[in-house]
PDB file of C-alpha atoms in Angstrom:
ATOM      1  CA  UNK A   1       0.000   0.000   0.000  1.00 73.00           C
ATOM      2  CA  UNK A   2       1.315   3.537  -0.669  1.00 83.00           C
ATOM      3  CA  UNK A   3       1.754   6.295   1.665  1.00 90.00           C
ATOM      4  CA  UNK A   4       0.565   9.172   0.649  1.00 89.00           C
ATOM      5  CA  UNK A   5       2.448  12.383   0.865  1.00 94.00           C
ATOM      6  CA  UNK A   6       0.937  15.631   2.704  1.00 92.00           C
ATOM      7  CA  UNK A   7       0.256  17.150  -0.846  1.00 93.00           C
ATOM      8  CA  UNK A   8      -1.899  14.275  -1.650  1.00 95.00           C
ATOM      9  CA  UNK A   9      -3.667  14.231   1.887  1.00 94.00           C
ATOM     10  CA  UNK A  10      -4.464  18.087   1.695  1.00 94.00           C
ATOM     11  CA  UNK A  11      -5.599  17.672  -1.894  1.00 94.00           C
ATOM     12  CA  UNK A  12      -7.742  14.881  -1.002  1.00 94.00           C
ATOM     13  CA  UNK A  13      -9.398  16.592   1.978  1.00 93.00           C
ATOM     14  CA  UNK A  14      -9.810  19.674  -0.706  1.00 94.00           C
ATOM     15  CA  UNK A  15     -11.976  17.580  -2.854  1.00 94.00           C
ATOM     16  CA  UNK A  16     -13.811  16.342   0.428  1.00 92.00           C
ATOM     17  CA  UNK A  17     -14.963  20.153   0.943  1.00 90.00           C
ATOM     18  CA  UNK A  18     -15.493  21.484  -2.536  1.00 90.00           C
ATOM     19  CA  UNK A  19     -18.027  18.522  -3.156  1.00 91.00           C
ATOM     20  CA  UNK A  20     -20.006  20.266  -0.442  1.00 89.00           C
ATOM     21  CA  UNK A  21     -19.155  24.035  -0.445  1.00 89.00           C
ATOM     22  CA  UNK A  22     -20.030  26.594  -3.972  1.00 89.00           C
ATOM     23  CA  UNK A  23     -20.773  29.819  -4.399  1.00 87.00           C
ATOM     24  CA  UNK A  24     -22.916  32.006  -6.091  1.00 86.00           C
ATOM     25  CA  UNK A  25     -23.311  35.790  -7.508  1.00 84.00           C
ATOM     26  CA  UNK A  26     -24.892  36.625  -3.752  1.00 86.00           C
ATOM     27  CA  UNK A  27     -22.629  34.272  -1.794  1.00 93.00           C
ATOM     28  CA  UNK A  28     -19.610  33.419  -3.433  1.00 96.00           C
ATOM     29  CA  UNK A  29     -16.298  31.475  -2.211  1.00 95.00           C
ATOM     30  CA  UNK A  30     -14.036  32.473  -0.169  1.00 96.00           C
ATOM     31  CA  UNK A  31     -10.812  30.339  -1.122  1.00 96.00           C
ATOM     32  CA  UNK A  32      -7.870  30.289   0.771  1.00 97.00           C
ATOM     33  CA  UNK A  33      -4.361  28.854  -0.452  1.00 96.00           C
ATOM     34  CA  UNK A  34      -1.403  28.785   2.334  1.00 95.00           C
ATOM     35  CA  UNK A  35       1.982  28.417   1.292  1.00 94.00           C
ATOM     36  CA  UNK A  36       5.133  28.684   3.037  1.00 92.00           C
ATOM     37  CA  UNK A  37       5.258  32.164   2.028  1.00 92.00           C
ATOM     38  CA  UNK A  38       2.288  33.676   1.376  1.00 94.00           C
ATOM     39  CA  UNK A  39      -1.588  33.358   1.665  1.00 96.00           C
ATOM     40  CA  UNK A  40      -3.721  33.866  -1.364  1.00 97.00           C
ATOM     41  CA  UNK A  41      -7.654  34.183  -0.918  1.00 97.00           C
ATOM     42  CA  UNK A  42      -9.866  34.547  -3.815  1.00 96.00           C
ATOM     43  CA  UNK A  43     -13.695  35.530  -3.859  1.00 96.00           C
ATOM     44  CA  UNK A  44     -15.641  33.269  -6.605  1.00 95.00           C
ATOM     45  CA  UNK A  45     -18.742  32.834  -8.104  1.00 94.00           C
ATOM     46  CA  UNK A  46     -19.221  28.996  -8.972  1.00 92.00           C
ATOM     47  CA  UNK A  47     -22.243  29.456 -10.832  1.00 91.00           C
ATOM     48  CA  UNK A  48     -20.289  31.657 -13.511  1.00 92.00           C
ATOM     49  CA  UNK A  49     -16.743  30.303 -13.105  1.00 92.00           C
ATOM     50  CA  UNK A  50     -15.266  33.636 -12.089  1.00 95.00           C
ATOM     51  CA  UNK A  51     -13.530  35.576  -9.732  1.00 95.00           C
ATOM     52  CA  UNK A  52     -14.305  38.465  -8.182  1.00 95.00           C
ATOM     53  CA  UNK A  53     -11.246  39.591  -6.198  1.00 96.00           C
ATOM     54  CA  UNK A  54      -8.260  38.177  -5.183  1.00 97.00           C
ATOM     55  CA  UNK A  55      -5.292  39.423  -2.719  1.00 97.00           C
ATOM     56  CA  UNK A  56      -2.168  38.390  -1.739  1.00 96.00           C
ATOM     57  CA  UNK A  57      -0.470  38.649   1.644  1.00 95.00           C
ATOM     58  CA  UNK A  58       2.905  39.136  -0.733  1.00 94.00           C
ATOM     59  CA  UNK A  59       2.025  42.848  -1.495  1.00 91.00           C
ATOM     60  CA  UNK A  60       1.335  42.713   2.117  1.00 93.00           C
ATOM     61  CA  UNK A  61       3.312  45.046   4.647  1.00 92.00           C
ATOM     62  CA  UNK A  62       3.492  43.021   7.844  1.00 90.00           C
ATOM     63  CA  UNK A  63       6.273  41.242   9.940  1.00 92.00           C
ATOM     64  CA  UNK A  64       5.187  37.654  10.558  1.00 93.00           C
ATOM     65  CA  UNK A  65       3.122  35.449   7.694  1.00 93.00           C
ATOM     66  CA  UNK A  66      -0.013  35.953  10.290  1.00 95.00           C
ATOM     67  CA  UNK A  67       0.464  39.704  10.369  1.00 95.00           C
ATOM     68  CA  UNK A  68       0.175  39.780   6.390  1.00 96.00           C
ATOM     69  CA  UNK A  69      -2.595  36.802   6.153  1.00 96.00           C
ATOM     70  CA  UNK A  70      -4.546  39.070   8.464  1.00 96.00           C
ATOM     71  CA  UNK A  71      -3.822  42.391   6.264  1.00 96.00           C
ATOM     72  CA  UNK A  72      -4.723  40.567   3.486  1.00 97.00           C
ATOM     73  CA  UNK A  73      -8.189  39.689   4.775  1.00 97.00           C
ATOM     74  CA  UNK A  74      -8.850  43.196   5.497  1.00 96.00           C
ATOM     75  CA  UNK A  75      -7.707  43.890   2.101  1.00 96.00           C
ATOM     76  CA  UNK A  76     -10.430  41.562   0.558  1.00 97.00           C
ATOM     77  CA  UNK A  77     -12.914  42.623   2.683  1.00 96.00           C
ATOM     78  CA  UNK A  78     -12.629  45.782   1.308  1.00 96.00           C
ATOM     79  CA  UNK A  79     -12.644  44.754  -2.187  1.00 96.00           C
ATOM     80  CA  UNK A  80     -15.870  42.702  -1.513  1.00 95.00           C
ATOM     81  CA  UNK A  81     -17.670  45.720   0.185  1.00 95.00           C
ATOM     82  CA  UNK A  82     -16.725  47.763  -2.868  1.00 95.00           C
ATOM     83  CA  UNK A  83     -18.245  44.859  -5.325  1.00 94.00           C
ATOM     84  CA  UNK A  84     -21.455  44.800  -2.202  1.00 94.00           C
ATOM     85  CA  UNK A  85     -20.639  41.526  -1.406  1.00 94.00           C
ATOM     86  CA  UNK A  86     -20.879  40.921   2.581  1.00 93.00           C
ATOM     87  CA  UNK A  87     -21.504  37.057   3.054  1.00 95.00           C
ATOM     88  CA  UNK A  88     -19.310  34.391   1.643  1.00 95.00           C
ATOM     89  CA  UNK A  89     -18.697  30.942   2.027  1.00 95.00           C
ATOM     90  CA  UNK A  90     -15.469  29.871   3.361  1.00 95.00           C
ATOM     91  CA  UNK A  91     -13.078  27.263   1.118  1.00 94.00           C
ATOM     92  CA  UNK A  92     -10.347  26.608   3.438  1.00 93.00           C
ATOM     93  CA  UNK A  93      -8.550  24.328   1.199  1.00 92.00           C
ATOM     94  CA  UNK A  94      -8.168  21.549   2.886  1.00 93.00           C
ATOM     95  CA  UNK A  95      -5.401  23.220   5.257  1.00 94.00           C
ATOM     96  CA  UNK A  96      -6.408  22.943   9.110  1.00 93.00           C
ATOM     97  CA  UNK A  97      -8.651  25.528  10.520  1.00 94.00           C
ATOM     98  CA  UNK A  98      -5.694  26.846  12.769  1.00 95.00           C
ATOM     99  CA  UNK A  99      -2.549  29.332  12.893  1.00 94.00           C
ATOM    100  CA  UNK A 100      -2.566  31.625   9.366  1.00 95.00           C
ATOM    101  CA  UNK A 101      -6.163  30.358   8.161  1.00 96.00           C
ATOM    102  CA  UNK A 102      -7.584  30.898  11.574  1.00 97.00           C
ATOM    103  CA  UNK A 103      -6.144  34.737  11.532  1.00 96.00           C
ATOM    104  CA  UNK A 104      -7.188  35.205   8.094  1.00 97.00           C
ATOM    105  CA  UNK A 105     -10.716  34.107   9.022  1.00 97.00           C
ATOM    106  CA  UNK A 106     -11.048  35.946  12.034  1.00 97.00           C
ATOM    107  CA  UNK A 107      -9.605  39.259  10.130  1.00 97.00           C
ATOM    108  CA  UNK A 108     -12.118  38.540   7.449  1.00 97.00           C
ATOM    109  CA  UNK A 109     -15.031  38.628  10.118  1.00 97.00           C
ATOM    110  CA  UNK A 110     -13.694  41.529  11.600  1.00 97.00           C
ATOM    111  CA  UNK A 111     -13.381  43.587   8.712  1.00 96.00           C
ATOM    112  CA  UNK A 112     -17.250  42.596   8.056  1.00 94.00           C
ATOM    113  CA  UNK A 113     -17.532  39.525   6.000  1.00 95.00           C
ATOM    114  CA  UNK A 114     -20.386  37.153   7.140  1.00 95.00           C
ATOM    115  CA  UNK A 115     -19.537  33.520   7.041  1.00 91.00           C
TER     116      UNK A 115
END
């Protein structure tokens, strides 16, 4: 039997939620990607296949990845305000609902995205 890899475990848990969670124009997804450097979140309507807004925490100022995750959310959050979107849907990619996705989350609420 093969081991799989932690690529193959977080892509697998990925599939797990995107066979339940999809947006829409009034509700879209909010999809979160971690890497070792950077966070990138996108805002996307399933229904059409497009995105609304996306941010990085690269073009974020900030001194620790959790600092920039969470400037990123606020970032987003104002980009979604701008398009009127407040509630979303939350993708978190099959990463762990802790540390940088946590922050990002919690930022995201507190800059006034319902989810």
């Amino acid at each position: 039997m093969k081991t799989l890899t932690n690529i193959e475990r977080r892509e697998r848990r990925h599939r797990r939620v995107r066979a339940k969670v999809s947006g829409s124009a009034s509700r879209p997804r909010l999809s979160v990607f971690k890497s070792n450097t950077r966070v990138v979140a996108q805002l996307i309507d399933d229904s059409k296949g497009v995105t609304l807004a996306a941010v990085s925490s690269h073009q974020e100022k900030g001194k620790t990845p959790r600092e920039r995750a969470e400037m990123a959310a606020r970032t987003l959050a104002k980009q979604a305000e701008g398009k009127k979107i407040s509630a979303v849907v939350f993708d978190r990619g099959g990463f762990q609902y802790q540390g940088t996705i946590k922050a990002f989350a919690d930022a995201a609420r507190a800059a006034g995205l319902q989810f």
